[in-house]
CSV table of C-alpha atoms in Angstrom, one decimal:
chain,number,residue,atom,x,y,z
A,1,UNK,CA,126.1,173.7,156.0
A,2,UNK,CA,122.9,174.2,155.2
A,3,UNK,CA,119.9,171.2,155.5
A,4,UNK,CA,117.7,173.0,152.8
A,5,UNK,CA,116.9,171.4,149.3
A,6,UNK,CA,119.3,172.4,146.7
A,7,UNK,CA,117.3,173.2,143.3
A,8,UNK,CA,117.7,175.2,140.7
A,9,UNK,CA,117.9,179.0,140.6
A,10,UNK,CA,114.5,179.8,141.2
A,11,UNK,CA,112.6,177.0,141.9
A,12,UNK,CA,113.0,176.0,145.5
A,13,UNK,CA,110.9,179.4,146.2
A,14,UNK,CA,108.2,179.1,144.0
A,15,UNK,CA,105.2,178.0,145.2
A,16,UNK,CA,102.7,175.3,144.8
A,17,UNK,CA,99.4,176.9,142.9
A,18,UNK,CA,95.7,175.7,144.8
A,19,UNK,CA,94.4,173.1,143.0
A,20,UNK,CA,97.6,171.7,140.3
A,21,UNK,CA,99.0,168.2,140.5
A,22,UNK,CA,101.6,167.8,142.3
A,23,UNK,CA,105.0,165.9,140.3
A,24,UNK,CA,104.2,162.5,139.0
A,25,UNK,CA,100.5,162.3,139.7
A,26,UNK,CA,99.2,162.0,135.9
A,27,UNK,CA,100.7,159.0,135.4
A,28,UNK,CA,99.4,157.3,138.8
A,29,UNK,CA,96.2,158.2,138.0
A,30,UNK,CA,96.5,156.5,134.6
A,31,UNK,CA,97.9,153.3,136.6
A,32,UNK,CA,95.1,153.5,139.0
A,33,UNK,CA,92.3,153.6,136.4
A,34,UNK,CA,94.2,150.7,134.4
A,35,UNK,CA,94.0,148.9,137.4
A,36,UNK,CA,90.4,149.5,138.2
A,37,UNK,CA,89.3,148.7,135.0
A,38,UNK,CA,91.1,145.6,134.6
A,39,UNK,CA,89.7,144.8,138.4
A,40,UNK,CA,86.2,145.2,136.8
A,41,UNK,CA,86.6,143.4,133.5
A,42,UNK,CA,88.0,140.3,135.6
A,43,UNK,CA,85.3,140.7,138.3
A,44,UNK,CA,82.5,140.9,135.3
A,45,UNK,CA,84.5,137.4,134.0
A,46,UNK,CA,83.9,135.8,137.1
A,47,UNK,CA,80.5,136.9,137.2
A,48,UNK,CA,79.8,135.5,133.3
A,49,UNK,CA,81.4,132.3,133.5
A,50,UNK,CA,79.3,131.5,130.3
A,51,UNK,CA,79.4,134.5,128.1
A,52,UNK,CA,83.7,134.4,129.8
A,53,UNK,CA,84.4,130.6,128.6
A,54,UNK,CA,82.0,130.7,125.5
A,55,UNK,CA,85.1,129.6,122.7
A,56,UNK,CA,86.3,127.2,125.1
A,57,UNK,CA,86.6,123.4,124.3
A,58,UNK,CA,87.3,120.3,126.3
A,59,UNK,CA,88.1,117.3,124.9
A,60,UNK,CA,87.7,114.2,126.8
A,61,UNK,CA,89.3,110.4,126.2
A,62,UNK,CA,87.9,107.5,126.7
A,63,UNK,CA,89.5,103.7,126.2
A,64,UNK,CA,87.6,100.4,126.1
A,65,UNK,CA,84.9,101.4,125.4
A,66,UNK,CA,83.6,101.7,122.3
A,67,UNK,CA,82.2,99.1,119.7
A,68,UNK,CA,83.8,98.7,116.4
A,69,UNK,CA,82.0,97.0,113.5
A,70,UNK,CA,83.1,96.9,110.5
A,71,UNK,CA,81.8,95.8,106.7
A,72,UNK,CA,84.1,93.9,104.2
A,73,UNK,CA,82.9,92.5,101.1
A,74,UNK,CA,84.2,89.1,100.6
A,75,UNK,CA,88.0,89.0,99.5
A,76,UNK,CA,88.3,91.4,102.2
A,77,UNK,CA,88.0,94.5,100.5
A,78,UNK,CA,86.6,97.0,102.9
A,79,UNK,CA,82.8,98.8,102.6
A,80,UNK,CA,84.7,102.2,102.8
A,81,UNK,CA,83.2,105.9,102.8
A,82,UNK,CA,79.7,104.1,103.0
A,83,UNK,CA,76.8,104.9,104.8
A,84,UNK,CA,76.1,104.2,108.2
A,85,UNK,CA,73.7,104.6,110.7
A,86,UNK,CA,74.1,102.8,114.7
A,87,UNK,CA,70.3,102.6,116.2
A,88,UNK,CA,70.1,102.5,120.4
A,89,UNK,CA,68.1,100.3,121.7
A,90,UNK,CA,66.4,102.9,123.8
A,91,UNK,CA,65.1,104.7,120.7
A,92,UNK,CA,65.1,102.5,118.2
A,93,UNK,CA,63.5,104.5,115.3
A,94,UNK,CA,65.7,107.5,115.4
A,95,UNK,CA,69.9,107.1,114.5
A,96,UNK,CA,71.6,107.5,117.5
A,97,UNK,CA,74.5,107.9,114.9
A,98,UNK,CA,74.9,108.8,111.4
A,99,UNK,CA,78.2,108.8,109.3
A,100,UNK,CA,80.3,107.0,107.1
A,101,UNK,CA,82.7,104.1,107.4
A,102,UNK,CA,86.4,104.9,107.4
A,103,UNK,CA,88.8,103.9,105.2
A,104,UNK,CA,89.0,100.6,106.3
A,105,UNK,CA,85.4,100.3,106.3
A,106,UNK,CA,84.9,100.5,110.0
A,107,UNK,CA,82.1,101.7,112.5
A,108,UNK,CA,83.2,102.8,115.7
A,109,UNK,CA,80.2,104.1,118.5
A,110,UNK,CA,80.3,104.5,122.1
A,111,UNK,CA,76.8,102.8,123.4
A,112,UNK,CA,75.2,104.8,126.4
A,113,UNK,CA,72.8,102.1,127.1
A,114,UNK,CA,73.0,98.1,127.4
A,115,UNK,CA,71.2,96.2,124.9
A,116,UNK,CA,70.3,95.0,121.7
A,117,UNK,CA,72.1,97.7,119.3
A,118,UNK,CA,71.7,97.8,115.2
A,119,UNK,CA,74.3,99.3,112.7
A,120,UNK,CA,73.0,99.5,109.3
A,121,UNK,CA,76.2,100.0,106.7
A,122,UNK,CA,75.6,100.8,102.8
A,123,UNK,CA,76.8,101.7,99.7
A,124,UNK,CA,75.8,103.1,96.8
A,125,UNK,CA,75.7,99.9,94.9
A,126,UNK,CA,73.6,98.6,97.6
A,127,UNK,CA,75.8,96.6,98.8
A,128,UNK,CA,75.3,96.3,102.9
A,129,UNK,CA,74.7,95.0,106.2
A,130,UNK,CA,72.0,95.4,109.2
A,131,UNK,CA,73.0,94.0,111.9
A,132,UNK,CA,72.8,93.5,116.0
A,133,UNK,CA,75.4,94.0,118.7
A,134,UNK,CA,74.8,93.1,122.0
A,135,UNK,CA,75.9,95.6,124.5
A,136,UNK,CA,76.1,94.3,128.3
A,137,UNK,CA,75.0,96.0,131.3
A,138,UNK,CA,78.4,97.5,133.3
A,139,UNK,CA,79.8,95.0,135.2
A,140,UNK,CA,77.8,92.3,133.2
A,141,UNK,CA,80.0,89.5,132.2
A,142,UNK,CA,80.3,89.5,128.0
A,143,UNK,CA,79.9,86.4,126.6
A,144,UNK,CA,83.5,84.6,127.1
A,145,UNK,CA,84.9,87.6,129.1
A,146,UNK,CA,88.2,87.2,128.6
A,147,UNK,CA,91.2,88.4,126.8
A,148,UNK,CA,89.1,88.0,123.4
A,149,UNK,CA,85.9,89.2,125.2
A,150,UNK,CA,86.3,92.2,123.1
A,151,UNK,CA,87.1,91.0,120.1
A,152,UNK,CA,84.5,88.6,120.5
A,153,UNK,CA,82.4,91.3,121.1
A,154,UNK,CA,83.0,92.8,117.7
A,155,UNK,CA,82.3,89.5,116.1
A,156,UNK,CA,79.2,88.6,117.7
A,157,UNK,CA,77.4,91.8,116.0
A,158,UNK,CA,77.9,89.4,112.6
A,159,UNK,CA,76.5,86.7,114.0
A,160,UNK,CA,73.1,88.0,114.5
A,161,UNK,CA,73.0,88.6,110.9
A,162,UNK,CA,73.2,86.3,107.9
A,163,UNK,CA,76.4,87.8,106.7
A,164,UNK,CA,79.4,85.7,107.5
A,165,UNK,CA,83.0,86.7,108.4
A,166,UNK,CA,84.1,86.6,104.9
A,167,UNK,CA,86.8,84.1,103.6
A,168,UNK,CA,85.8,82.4,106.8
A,169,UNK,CA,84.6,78.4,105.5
A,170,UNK,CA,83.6,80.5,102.2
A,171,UNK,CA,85.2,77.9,99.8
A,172,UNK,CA,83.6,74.9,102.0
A,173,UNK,CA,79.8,76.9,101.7
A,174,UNK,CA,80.8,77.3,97.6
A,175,UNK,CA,81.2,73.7,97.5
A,176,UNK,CA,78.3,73.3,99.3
A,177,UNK,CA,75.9,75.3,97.0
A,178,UNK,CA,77.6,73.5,94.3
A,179,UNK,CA,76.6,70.1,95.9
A,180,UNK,CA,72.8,71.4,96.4
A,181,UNK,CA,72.3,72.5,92.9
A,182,UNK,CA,74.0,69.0,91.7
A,183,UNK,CA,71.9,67.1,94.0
A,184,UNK,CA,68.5,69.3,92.8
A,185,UNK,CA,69.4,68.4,89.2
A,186,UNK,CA,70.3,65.4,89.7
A,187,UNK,CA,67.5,64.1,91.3
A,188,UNK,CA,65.5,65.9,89.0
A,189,UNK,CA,66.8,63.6,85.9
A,190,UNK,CA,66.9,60.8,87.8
A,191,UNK,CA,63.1,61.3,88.5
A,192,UNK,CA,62.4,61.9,84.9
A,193,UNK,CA,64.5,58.9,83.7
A,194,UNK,CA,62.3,56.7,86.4
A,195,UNK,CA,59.1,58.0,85.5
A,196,UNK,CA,59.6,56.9,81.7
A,197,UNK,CA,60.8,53.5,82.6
B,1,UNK,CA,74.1,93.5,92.3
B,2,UNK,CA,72.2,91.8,95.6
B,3,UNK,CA,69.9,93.9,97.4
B,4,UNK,CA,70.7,92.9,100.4
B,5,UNK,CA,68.0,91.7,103.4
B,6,UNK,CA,66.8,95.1,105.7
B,7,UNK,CA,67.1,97.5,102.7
B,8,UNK,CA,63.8,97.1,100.9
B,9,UNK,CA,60.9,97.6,103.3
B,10,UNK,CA,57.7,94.8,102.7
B,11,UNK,CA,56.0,97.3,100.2
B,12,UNK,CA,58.2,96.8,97.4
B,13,UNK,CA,59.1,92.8,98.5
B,14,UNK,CA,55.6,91.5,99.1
B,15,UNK,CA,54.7,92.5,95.5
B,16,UNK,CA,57.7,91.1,94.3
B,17,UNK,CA,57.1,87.8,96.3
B,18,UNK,CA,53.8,87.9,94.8
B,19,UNK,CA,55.2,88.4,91.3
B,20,UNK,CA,57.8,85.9,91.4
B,21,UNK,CA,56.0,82.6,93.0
B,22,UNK,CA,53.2,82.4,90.1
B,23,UNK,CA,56.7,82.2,87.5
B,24,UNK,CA,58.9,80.0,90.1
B,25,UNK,CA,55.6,77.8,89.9
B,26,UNK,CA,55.2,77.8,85.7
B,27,UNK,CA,59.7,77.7,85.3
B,28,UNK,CA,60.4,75.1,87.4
B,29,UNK,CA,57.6,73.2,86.0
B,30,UNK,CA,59.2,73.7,82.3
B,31,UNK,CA,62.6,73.1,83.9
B,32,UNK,CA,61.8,69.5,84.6
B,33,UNK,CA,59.2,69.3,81.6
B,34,UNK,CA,59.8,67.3,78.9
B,35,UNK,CA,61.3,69.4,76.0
B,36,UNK,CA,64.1,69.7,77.9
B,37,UNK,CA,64.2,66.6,80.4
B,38,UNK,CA,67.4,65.4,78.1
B,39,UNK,CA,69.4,68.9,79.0
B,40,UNK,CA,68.8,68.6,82.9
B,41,UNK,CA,72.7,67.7,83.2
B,42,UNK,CA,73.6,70.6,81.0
B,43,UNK,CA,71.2,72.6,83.1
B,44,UNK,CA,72.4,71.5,86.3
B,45,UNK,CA,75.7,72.8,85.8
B,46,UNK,CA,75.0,75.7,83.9
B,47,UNK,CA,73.4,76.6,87.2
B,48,UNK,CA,76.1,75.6,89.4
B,49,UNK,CA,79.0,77.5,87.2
B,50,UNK,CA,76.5,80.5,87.9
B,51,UNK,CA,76.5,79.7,91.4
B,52,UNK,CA,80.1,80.1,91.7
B,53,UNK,CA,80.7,82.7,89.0
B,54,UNK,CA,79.0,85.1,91.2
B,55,UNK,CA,80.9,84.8,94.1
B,56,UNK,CA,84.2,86.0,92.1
B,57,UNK,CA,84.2,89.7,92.5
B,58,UNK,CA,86.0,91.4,89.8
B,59,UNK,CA,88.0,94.5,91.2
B,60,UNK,CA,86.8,97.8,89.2
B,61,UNK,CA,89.1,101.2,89.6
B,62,UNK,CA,87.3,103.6,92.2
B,63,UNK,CA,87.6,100.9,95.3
B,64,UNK,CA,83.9,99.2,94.7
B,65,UNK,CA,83.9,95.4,92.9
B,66,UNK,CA,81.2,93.4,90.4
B,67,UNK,CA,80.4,90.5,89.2
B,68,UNK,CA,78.5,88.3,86.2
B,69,UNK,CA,75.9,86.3,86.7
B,70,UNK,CA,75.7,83.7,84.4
B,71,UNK,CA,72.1,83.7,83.8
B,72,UNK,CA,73.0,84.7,80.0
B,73,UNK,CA,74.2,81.2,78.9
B,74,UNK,CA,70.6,79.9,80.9
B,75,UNK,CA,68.3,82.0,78.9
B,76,UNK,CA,70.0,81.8,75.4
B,77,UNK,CA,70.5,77.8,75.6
B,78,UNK,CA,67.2,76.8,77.4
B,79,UNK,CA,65.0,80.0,77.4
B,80,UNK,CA,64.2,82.8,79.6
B,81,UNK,CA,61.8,80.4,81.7
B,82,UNK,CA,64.4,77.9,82.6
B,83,UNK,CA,67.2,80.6,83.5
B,84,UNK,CA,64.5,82.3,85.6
B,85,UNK,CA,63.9,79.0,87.8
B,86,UNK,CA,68.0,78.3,87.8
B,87,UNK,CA,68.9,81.8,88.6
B,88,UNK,CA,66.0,81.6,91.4
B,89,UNK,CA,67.8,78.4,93.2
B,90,UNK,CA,71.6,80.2,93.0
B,91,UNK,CA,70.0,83.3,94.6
B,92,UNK,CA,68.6,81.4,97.4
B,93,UNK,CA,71.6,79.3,98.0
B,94,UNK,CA,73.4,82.5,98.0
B,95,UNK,CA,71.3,83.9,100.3
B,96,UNK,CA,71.6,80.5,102.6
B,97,UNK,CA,74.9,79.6,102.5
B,98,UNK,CA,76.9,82.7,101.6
B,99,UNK,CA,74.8,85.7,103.4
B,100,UNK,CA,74.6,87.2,99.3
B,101,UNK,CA,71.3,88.9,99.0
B,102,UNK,CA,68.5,87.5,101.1
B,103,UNK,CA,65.5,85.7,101.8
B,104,UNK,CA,62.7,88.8,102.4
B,105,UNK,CA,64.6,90.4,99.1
B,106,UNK,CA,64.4,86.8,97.0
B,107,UNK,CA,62.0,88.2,95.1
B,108,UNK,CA,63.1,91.1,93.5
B,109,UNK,CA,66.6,89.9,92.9
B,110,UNK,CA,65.1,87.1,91.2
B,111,UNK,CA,62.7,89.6,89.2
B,112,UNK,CA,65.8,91.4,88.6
B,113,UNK,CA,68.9,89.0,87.9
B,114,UNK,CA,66.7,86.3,86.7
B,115,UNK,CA,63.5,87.2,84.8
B,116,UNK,CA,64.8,90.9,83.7
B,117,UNK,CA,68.3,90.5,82.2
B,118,UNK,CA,68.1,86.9,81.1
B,119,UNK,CA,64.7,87.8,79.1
B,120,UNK,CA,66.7,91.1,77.8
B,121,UNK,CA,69.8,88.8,76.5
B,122,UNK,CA,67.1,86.0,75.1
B,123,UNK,CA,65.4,88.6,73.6
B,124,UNK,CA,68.9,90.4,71.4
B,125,UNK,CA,70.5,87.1,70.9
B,126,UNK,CA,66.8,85.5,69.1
B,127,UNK,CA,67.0,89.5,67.0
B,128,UNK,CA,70.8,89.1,66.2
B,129,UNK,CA,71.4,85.6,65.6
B,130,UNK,CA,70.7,85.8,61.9
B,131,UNK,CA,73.8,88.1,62.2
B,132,UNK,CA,76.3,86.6,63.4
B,133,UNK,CA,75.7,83.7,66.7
B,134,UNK,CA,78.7,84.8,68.5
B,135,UNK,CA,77.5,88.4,68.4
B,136,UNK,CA,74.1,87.9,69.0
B,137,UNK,CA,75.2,85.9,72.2
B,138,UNK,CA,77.9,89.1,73.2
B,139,UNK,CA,75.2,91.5,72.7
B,140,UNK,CA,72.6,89.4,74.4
B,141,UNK,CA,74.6,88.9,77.8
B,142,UNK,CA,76.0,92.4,77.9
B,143,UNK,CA,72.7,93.8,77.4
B,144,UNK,CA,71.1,91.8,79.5
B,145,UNK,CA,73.4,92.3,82.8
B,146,UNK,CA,72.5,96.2,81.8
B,147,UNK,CA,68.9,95.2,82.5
B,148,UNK,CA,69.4,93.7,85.2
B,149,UNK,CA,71.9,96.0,87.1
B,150,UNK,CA,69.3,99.1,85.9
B,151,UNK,CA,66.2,97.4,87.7
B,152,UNK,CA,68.4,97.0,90.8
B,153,UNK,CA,69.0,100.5,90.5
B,154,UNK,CA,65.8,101.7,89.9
B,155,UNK,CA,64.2,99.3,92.9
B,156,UNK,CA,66.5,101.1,95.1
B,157,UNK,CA,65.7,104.4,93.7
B,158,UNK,CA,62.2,103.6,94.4
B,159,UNK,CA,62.8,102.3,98.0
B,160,UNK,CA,65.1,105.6,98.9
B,161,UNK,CA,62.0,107.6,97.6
B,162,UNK,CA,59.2,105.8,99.6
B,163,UNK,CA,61.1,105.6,102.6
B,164,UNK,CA,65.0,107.1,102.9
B,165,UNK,CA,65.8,105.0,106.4
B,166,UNK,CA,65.5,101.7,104.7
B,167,UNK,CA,67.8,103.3,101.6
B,168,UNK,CA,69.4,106.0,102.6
B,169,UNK,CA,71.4,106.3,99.5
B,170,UNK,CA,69.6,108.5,96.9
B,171,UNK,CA,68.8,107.4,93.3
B,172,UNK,CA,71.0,109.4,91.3
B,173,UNK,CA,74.3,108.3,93.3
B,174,UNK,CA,73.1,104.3,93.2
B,175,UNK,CA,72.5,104.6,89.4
B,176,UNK,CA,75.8,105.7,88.7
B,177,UNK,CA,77.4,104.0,91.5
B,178,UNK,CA,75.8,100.4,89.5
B,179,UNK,CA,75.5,101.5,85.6
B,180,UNK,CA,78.9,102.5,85.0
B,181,UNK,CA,80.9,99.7,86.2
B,182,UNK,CA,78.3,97.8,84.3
B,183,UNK,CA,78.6,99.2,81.0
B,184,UNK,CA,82.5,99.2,81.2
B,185,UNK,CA,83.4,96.1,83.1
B,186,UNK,CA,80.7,93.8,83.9
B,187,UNK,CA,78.9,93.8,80.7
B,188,UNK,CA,82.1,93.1,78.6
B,189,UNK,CA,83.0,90.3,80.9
B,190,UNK,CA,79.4,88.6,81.1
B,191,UNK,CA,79.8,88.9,77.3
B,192,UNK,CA,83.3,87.3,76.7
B,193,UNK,CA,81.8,84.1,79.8
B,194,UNK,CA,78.6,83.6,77.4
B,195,UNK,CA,80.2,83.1,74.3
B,196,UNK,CA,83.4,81.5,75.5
B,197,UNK,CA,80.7,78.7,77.6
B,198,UNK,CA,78.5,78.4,74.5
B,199,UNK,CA,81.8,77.5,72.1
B,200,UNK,CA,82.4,75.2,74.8
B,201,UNK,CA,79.7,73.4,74.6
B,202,UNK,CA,79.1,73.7,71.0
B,203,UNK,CA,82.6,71.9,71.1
B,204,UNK,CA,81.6,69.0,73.6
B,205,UNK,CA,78.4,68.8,71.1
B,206,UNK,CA,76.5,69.5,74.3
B,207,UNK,CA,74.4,72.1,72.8
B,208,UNK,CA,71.9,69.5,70.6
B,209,UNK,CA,68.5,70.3,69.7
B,210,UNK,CA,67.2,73.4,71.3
């Protein structure tokens, strides 16, 4: 019995020529230069974490935070898709924001600094308002903090302007102008009427 | 129509406030004068139906809202002197008591809703009376609110040009935004109010000698 390779007529005594490839070794090189160019481009990624991650975007969340002011005319109809700038308190002559109001005629920003902070809402009839929002310090106590802390947080930015929470005590204030312009007239006629007696 | 207060920096309200005191001065003066000392009740609320006249907003189609003023019925029945002095006090009490408008803007809105359009709609209804009175009054108050919406439009204009931060809205936008619901909605409405309050008072025989 014989130990020997078993071949093919003819080939187990043919012999190797100097310098060819032995079977199979074209396509390990191929692997091996896949693999060291891949090794490269990786190790060039690493390197360039900037020019790697340039198309890459975060997004980051944040609750509780933000201020929300928002412009109604009265009768509730919402300021909507008008124009609105928020000014910071550190800079107060540049916007620190610049937009529109939604659809429901809201302002949302997300102060960076305490303070005094102004939102400036308009439309293109002119209609508007320019009002402050006081922002706490962190950990600063908001006026009434408590469950409606924030809510009276969005309210208080109103009160530093003229412009009332509308439908709130409007028909009392209508009767009250009324009353004025009664009592102006009034008095008026009744001076008259004294004077020529 | 108010301009509200913080959108019209002090170059264009001092002058206004400098326009308007010399003719609050001189029309509240004629307002309690003697030719019309008898019409001070008619006067007096005249000026209050203004007052709350302008606090109904009438809905227009594209989302925005407008309203009359009133002022019509003041300048045709009493002249343009007494509406201006009327139309002066509902402005401020707007401004008080309903955040409508404002103090530092008193001026020009008074310039504009008070001494503009109700001089416009004295001014067609004395052309158009020999015409026909009814007419003459419709033609007076619509024109006039036209007057008076177009100098709003054109102070704002003005403000956006001299400095954008105050109005930020450009002139072009605010014009349309302000004429055209005026010249379909407003004017026609301000219209109908004058003449339906001046048959009124023709009917009470409130009118008397003008």
């Amino acid at each position: 019995m014989g130990t020997g390779r078993t071949g093919k007529a003819g080939e187990a005594g043919e012999a190797r020529k100097p310098g060819a490839r032995p079977r199979g070794g074209r396509g390990r090189g191929a692997r091996l230069t896949l693999v060291s160019v891949a090794t490269l481009a990786a190790a060039g990624a690493l390197a360039l974490p900037a020019r790697a991650m340039a198309h890459e975007v975060e997004a980051e969340v944040v609750r509780g935070r933000a201020v929300a002011v928002r412009a109604v005319v009265p009768g509730g109809r919402p300021l909507a898709d008008a124009d609105a700038q928020v000014f910071s308190p550190a800079d107060p002559a540049a916007p620190a924001w610049r937009g529109r109001t939604d659809r429901q005629g809201w302002v949302l920003f997300l102060p960076d600094v305490p303070g005094r902070w102004r939102v400036r809402i308009v439309d293109a009839q002119g209609h508007g308002i320019d009002t402050a929002v006081e922002v706490p310090a962190p950990g600063a106590p908001a006026a009434g903090d408590d469950a409606r802390g924030a809510e009276r947080g969005a309210v208080r930015g109103r009160d530093h302007d003229h412009d009332h929470d509308p439908g709130e005590g409007r028909t009392a204030r209508l009767l009250l102008g009324v009353g004025a312009i009664v009592a102006v007239f009034a008095g008026g006629w009744l001076l008259r009427r004294r004077r020529r007696t | 129509m108010h301009v509200p207060d913080g959108f019209l920096s002090p170059a264009i309200t001092l002058p206004a406030f400098g326009a308007a005191v010399p003719l609050w001065y001189g029309s509240a003066r004629r307002c309690f004068g003697t030719s019309v000392a008898e019409r001070l009740p008619v006067m007096g609320a005249l000026t209050a139906l203004a007052f709350v006249v302008q606090g109904i907003l009438i809905p227009v189609p594209g989302g925005t809202s407008t309203h009359v003023t009133g002022a019509a019925v003041l300048a045709i029945l009493l002249g343009p002197g007494v509406a201006f002095a009327c139309e002066s006090l509902v402005l401020l009490l707007q401004a008080v008591l309903l955040g409508a408008g404002g103090i530092t803007v008193l001026g020009v809105n008074a310039l504009a809703m008070g001494l503009v359009g109700p001089g416009v709609a004295w001014l067609v209804d004395r052309a158009l009376r020999r015409v026909s009175g009814r007419l003459a009054a419709f033609a007076g108050a619509y024109l006039g609110i036209q007057a008076s919406t177009l100098a709003v439009a054109l102070v704002l204009g003005l403000q956006h040009r001299l400095d954008p931060s105050y109005m930020p809205v450009p002139f072009p936008v605010t014009l349309a935004a302000m004429m055209i619901p005026s010249l379909a909605v407003t004017g026609i409405v301000e219209g109908l109010y004058t003449v339906a309050t001046l048959a009124l008072l023709r009917k009470a025989r409130l009118l008397g000698p003008a």
